[in-house]
PDB file of C-alpha atoms in Angstrom:
ATOM      1  CA  MET T   8      54.117 175.822 225.943  1.00  0.00           C
ATOM      2  CA  ILE T   9      55.358 172.447 227.276  1.00  0.00           C
ATOM      3  CA  CYS T  10      57.679 172.096 224.296  1.00  0.00           C
ATOM      4  CA  THR T  11      59.221 175.502 225.076  1.00  0.00           C
ATOM      5  CA  ALA T  12      59.549 174.583 228.759  1.00  0.00           C
ATOM      6  CA  ASN T  13      61.328 171.361 227.809  1.00  0.00           C
ATOM      7  CA  LYS T  14      63.723 173.283 225.541  1.00  0.00           C
ATOM      8  CA  VAL T  15      64.527 175.756 228.331  1.00  0.00           C
ATOM      9  CA  ALA T  16      65.124 172.935 230.819  1.00  0.00           C
ATOM     10  CA  ASP T  17      67.187 170.942 228.331  1.00  0.00           C
ATOM     11  CA  SER T  18      69.278 174.000 227.523  1.00  0.00           C
ATOM     12  CA  LEU T  19      69.925 174.613 231.247  1.00  0.00           C
ATOM     13  CA  ILE T  20      70.886 170.971 231.779  1.00  0.00           C
ATOM     14  CA  GLN T  21      73.339 171.014 228.872  1.00  0.00           C
ATOM     15  CA  LYS T  22      74.817 174.382 229.863  1.00  0.00           C
ATOM     16  CA  TYR T  23      75.382 173.639 233.536  1.00  0.00           C
ATOM     17  CA  CYS T  24      76.553 170.052 233.066  1.00  0.00           C
ATOM     18  CA  LYS T  25      79.142 171.351 230.602  1.00  0.00           C
ATOM     19  CA  ILE T  26      80.272 174.090 233.018  1.00  0.00           C
ATOM     20  CA  ALA T  27      80.386 171.634 235.934  1.00  0.00           C
ATOM     21  CA  SER T  28      82.404 169.112 233.907  1.00  0.00           C
ATOM     22  CA  GLN T  29      85.231 171.645 233.645  1.00  0.00           C
ATOM     23  CA  SER T  30      85.395 172.255 237.405  1.00  0.00           C
ATOM     24  CA  PRO T  31      88.379 171.175 239.496  1.00  0.00           C
ATOM     25  CA  GLY T  32      87.744 167.770 240.978  1.00  0.00           C
ATOM     26  CA  VAL T  33      85.474 166.495 238.221  1.00  0.00           C
ATOM     27  CA  GLU T  34      87.456 167.438 235.106  1.00  0.00           C
ATOM     28  CA  SER T  35      89.342 164.154 235.526  1.00  0.00           C
ATOM     29  CA  ASN T  36      86.077 162.200 235.114  1.00  0.00           C
ATOM     30  CA  PRO T  37      85.685 161.807 231.330  1.00  0.00           C
ATOM     31  CA  HIS T  38      82.034 160.747 231.693  1.00  0.00           C
ATOM     32  CA  PHE T  39      80.885 163.502 234.059  1.00  0.00           C
ATOM     33  CA  GLU T  40      79.140 165.699 231.482  1.00  0.00           C
ATOM     34  CA  LYS T  41      77.383 162.732 229.857  1.00  0.00           C
ATOM     35  CA  ASP T  42      76.343 161.232 233.218  1.00  0.00           C
ATOM     36  CA  CYS T  43      75.212 164.631 234.498  1.00  0.00           C
ATOM     37  CA  THR T  44      73.100 165.346 231.418  1.00  0.00           C
ATOM     38  CA  ALA T  45      71.585 161.848 231.257  1.00  0.00           C
ATOM     39  CA  SER T  46      70.737 161.635 234.968  1.00  0.00           C
ATOM     40  CA  LEU T  47      69.029 165.028 234.976  1.00  0.00           C
ATOM     41  CA  ARG T  48      67.111 164.403 231.740  1.00  0.00           C
ATOM     42  CA  GLU T  49      65.844 161.077 233.121  1.00  0.00           C
ATOM     43  CA  ASN T  50      64.205 162.838 236.080  1.00  0.00           C
ATOM     44  CA  PRO T  51      60.795 164.245 235.017  1.00  0.00           C
ATOM     45  CA  GLU T  52      61.182 167.013 237.626  1.00  0.00           C
ATOM     46  CA  SER T  53      64.031 168.464 235.569  1.00  0.00           C
ATOM     47  CA  GLN T  54      61.601 169.422 232.793  1.00  0.00           C
ATOM     48  CA  LYS T  55      60.117 172.078 235.103  1.00  0.00           C
ATOM     49  CA  VAL T  56      63.373 173.814 236.033  1.00  0.00           C
ATOM     50  CA  ARG T  57      63.911 177.461 235.147  1.00  0.00           C
ATOM     51  CA  ASN T  58      67.267 178.161 236.805  1.00  0.00           C
ATOM     52  CA  ILE T  59      70.379 176.535 238.232  1.00  0.00           C
ATOM     53  CA  GLY T  60      68.956 176.652 241.774  1.00  0.00           C
ATOM     54  CA  GLU T  61      66.046 174.432 240.768  1.00  0.00           C
ATOM     55  CA  LEU T  62      68.419 172.206 238.806  1.00  0.00           C
ATOM     56  CA  THR T  63      70.567 171.846 241.931  1.00  0.00           C
ATOM     57  CA  MET T  64      67.535 170.524 243.826  1.00  0.00           C
ATOM     58  CA  VAL T  65      66.815 167.964 241.094  1.00  0.00           C
ATOM     59  CA  GLY T  66      70.470 166.897 241.219  1.00  0.00           C
ATOM     60  CA  ALA T  67      70.296 166.583 245.012  1.00  0.00           C
ATOM     61  CA  ASN T  68      67.172 164.424 244.776  1.00  0.00           C
ATOM     62  CA  ASN T  69      68.899 162.239 242.180  1.00  0.00           C
ATOM     63  CA  ALA T  70      71.917 161.859 244.489  1.00  0.00           C
ATOM     64  CA  ILE T  71      69.668 160.919 247.428  1.00  0.00           C
ATOM     65  CA  SER T  72      67.900 158.321 245.286  1.00  0.00           C
ATOM     66  CA  ASN T  73      71.195 156.885 244.047  1.00  0.00           C
ATOM     67  CA  LEU T  74      72.641 156.773 247.570  1.00  0.00           C
ATOM     68  CA  THR T  75      69.543 154.915 248.783  1.00  0.00           C
ATOM     69  CA  SER T  76      69.984 152.393 245.977  1.00  0.00           C
ATOM     70  CA  VAL T  77      73.678 151.783 246.751  1.00  0.00           C
ATOM     71  CA  ARG T  78      72.892 151.461 250.443  1.00  0.00           C
ATOM     72  CA  ARG T  79      70.243 148.804 249.687  1.00  0.00           C
ATOM     73  CA  ILE T  80      72.708 146.859 247.552  1.00  0.00           C
ATOM     74  CA  VAL T  81      75.258 146.860 250.399  1.00  0.00           C
ATOM     75  CA  GLU T  82      72.593 145.872 252.948  1.00  0.00           C
ATOM     76  CA  ASN T  83      71.567 142.946 250.717  1.00  0.00           C
ATOM     77  CA  ILE T  84      75.173 141.805 250.262  1.00  0.00           C
ATOM     78  CA  ILE T  85      75.567 141.711 254.047  1.00  0.00           C
ATOM     79  CA  LYS T  86      72.155 140.141 254.663  1.00  0.00           C
ATOM     80  CA  GLU T  87      72.640 137.449 252.015  1.00  0.00           C
ATOM     81  CA  ARG T  88      76.261 136.857 253.076  1.00  0.00           C
ATOM     82  CA  LYS T  89      77.577 137.556 249.581  1.00  0.00           C
ATOM     83  CA  TYR T  90      80.813 139.100 250.830  1.00  0.00           C
ATOM     84  CA  LYS T  91      84.143 137.339 250.281  1.00  0.00           C
ATOM     85  CA  SER T  92      85.574 137.537 253.816  1.00  0.00           C
ATOM     86  CA  SER T  93      84.873 138.762 257.324  1.00  0.00           C
ATOM     87  CA  LEU T  94      87.060 141.788 256.544  1.00  0.00           C
ATOM     88  CA  SER T  95      84.886 142.601 253.532  1.00  0.00           C
ATOM     89  CA  LYS T  96      81.801 142.357 255.736  1.00  0.00           C
ATOM     90  CA  LYS T  97      83.357 144.770 258.250  1.00  0.00           C
ATOM     91  CA  LEU T  98      84.321 147.211 255.501  1.00  0.00           C
ATOM     92  CA  LEU T  99      80.805 147.073 254.039  1.00  0.00           C
ATOM     93  CA  GLU T 100      79.337 147.751 257.488  1.00  0.00           C
ATOM     94  CA  ASP T 101      81.668 150.753 257.755  1.00  0.00           C
ATOM     95  CA  CYS T 102      80.417 151.913 254.356  1.00  0.00           C
ATOM     96  CA  LEU T 103      76.819 151.731 255.590  1.00  0.00           C
ATOM     97  CA  LYS T 104      77.708 154.061 258.473  1.00  0.00           C
ATOM     98  CA  LEU T 105      79.331 156.460 256.032  1.00  0.00           C
ATOM     99  CA  TYR T 106      76.297 156.296 253.730  1.00  0.00           C
ATOM    100  CA  SER T 107      74.030 157.127 256.660  1.00  0.00           C
ATOM    101  CA  LYS T 108      76.019 160.306 257.359  1.00  0.00           C
ATOM    102  CA  SER T 109      76.030 161.116 253.662  1.00  0.00           C
ATOM    103  CA  SER T 110      72.253 160.766 253.492  1.00  0.00           C
ATOM    104  CA  LYS T 111      71.844 163.290 256.308  1.00  0.00           C
ATOM    105  CA  SER T 112      74.219 165.704 254.575  1.00  0.00           C
ATOM    106  CA  LEU T 113      72.429 165.387 251.224  1.00  0.00           C
ATOM    107  CA  THR T 114      69.038 165.971 252.845  1.00  0.00           C
ATOM    108  CA  SER T 115      70.378 168.968 254.740  1.00  0.00           C
ATOM    109  CA  GLY T 116      71.936 170.337 251.543  1.00  0.00           C
ATOM    110  CA  LEU T 117      68.633 169.927 249.716  1.00  0.00           C
ATOM    111  CA  ASN T 118      66.847 171.802 252.500  1.00  0.00           C
ATOM    112  CA  TYR T 119      69.375 174.638 252.237  1.00  0.00           C
ATOM    113  CA  CYS T 120      68.735 174.764 248.478  1.00  0.00           C
ATOM    114  CA  LYS T 121      65.017 175.168 249.143  1.00  0.00           C
ATOM    115  CA  VAL T 122      65.719 178.350 251.134  1.00  0.00           C
ATOM    116  CA  ARG T 123      68.340 179.457 248.570  1.00  0.00           C
ATOM    117  CA  ASN T 124      71.317 179.148 250.918  1.00  0.00           C
ATOM    118  CA  PHE T 125      73.646 177.588 248.374  1.00  0.00           C
ATOM    119  CA  GLU T 126      76.792 178.272 250.393  1.00  0.00           C
ATOM    120  CA  LYS T 127      75.590 175.966 253.187  1.00  0.00           C
ATOM    121  CA  ALA T 128      74.167 173.516 250.630  1.00  0.00           C
ATOM    122  CA  LYS T 129      77.587 173.347 248.968  1.00  0.00           C
ATOM    123  CA  ASN T 130      79.238 172.539 252.293  1.00  0.00           C
ATOM    124  CA  ASP T 131      76.722 169.770 253.017  1.00  0.00           C
ATOM    125  CA  PHE T 132      77.184 168.284 249.541  1.00  0.00           C
ATOM    126  CA  MET T 133      80.970 168.292 250.080  1.00  0.00           C
ATOM    127  CA  ASP T 134      80.422 166.404 253.343  1.00  0.00           C
ATOM    128  CA  ALA T 135      78.114 163.944 251.558  1.00  0.00           C
ATOM    129  CA  GLU T 136      80.791 163.204 248.973  1.00  0.00           C
ATOM    130  CA  ASP T 137      83.078 161.823 251.692  1.00  0.00           C
ATOM    131  CA  ALA T 138      81.052 158.610 252.099  1.00  0.00           C
ATOM    132  CA  PRO T 139      81.587 157.052 248.672  1.00  0.00           C
ATOM    133  CA  ILE T 140      85.159 158.345 248.536  1.00  0.00           C
ATOM    134  CA  PHE T 141      86.140 156.881 251.914  1.00  0.00           C
ATOM    135  CA  CYS T 142      84.133 153.707 251.314  1.00  0.00           C
ATOM    136  CA  GLY T 143      86.094 153.161 248.107  1.00  0.00           C
ATOM    137  CA  MET T 144      89.378 153.837 249.901  1.00  0.00           C
ATOM    138  CA  LYS T 145      88.619 151.167 252.513  1.00  0.00           C
ATOM    139  CA  PHE T 146      88.850 148.564 249.756  1.00  0.00           C
ATOM    140  CA  ASN T 147      92.405 148.897 248.544  1.00  0.00           C
ATOM    141  CA  GLY T 148      95.370 146.879 247.437  1.00  0.00           C
ATOM    142  CA  ASP T 149      96.922 146.880 250.905  1.00  0.00           C
ATOM    143  CA  ASN T 150      94.141 144.820 252.463  1.00  0.00           C
ATOM    144  CA  GLN T 151      93.574 142.818 249.264  1.00  0.00           C
ATOM    145  CA  GLN T 152      89.837 143.474 249.359  1.00  0.00           C
ATOM    146  CA  ILE T 153      87.827 144.360 246.288  1.00  0.00           C
ATOM    147  CA  SER T 154      84.644 146.335 246.766  1.00  0.00           C
ATOM    148  CA  PRO T 155      81.569 144.488 245.499  1.00  0.00           C
ATOM    149  CA  VAL T 156      80.006 147.909 244.817  1.00  0.00           C
ATOM    150  CA  LYS T 157      82.962 149.714 243.229  1.00  0.00           C
ATOM    151  CA  LYS T 158      81.080 150.656 240.069  1.00  0.00           C
ATOM    152  CA  GLU T 159      78.013 151.835 242.008  1.00  0.00           C
ATOM    153  CA  ASN T 160      80.176 153.718 244.502  1.00  0.00           C
ATOM    154  CA  ASP T 161      82.111 155.492 241.741  1.00  0.00           C
ATOM    155  CA  PHE T 162      78.844 156.527 240.075  1.00  0.00           C
ATOM    156  CA  LEU T 163      77.533 157.771 243.433  1.00  0.00           C
ATOM    157  CA  ILE T 164      80.531 160.120 243.626  1.00  0.00           C
ATOM    158  CA  THR T 165      79.435 161.579 240.277  1.00  0.00           C
ATOM    159  CA  MET T 166      75.813 161.856 241.380  1.00  0.00           C
ATOM    160  CA  ILE T 167      76.799 163.809 244.502  1.00  0.00           C
ATOM    161  CA  ALA T 168      79.244 165.965 242.524  1.00  0.00           C
ATOM    162  CA  ILE T 169      76.384 167.220 240.324  1.00  0.00           C
ATOM    163  CA  PRO T 170      74.476 169.198 242.983  1.00  0.00           C
ATOM    164  CA  LEU T 171      77.805 170.077 244.627  1.00  0.00           C
ATOM    165  CA  GLN T 172      79.127 171.717 241.454  1.00  0.00           C
ATOM    166  CA  PHE T 173      75.807 173.470 240.778  1.00  0.00           C
ATOM    167  CA  ALA T 174      75.550 174.787 244.361  1.00  0.00           C
ATOM    168  CA  TRP T 175      79.162 175.934 244.143  1.00  0.00           C
ATOM    169  CA  ASP T 176      78.335 177.844 240.950  1.00  0.00           C
ATOM    170  CA  VAL T 177      75.291 179.540 242.524  1.00  0.00           C
ATOM    171  CA  ALA T 178      77.176 180.343 245.743  1.00  0.00           C
ATOM    172  CA  ILE T 179      79.978 182.026 243.793  1.00  0.00           C
ATOM    173  CA  ASN T 180      78.072 183.616 240.907  1.00  0.00           C
ATOM    174  CA  GLY T 181      74.705 184.231 242.553  1.00  0.00           C
TER     175      GLY T 181
END
């Protein structure tokens, strides 16, 4: 029975990660499908899923966990004074504020998923995606600052895009 459950879950993961990878906004990320599939398979909760709604909740929990991790890295960089300049410190502090808003949006989106309101969940996940996008934009060529968490921030965008794309699919297709 567990083997069958794992096959069902694995099939759902593969199917919806493939569909999501072809969506506008993520089709330009060549690693989206692979990252989506790997991140969901790594979460033991995904082995219990029976539908895209449940998979969306696993994706949201993964995004929350990843956001928490990136936030801790930024907090440690500031605390341990590992930034390159006072401007970098200010930009990192701005990123922390953005991450805080993103965390609230992800949690709200997850709560909407639990009551099967995927339209509102989708909107919250879109709001959550702003934090890593705008944080990355703060570090640009104009101010000659390089983000010490660029790689982590870019991956966070992918992690938030997963439940966003799934919620979008459920909201549109039911």
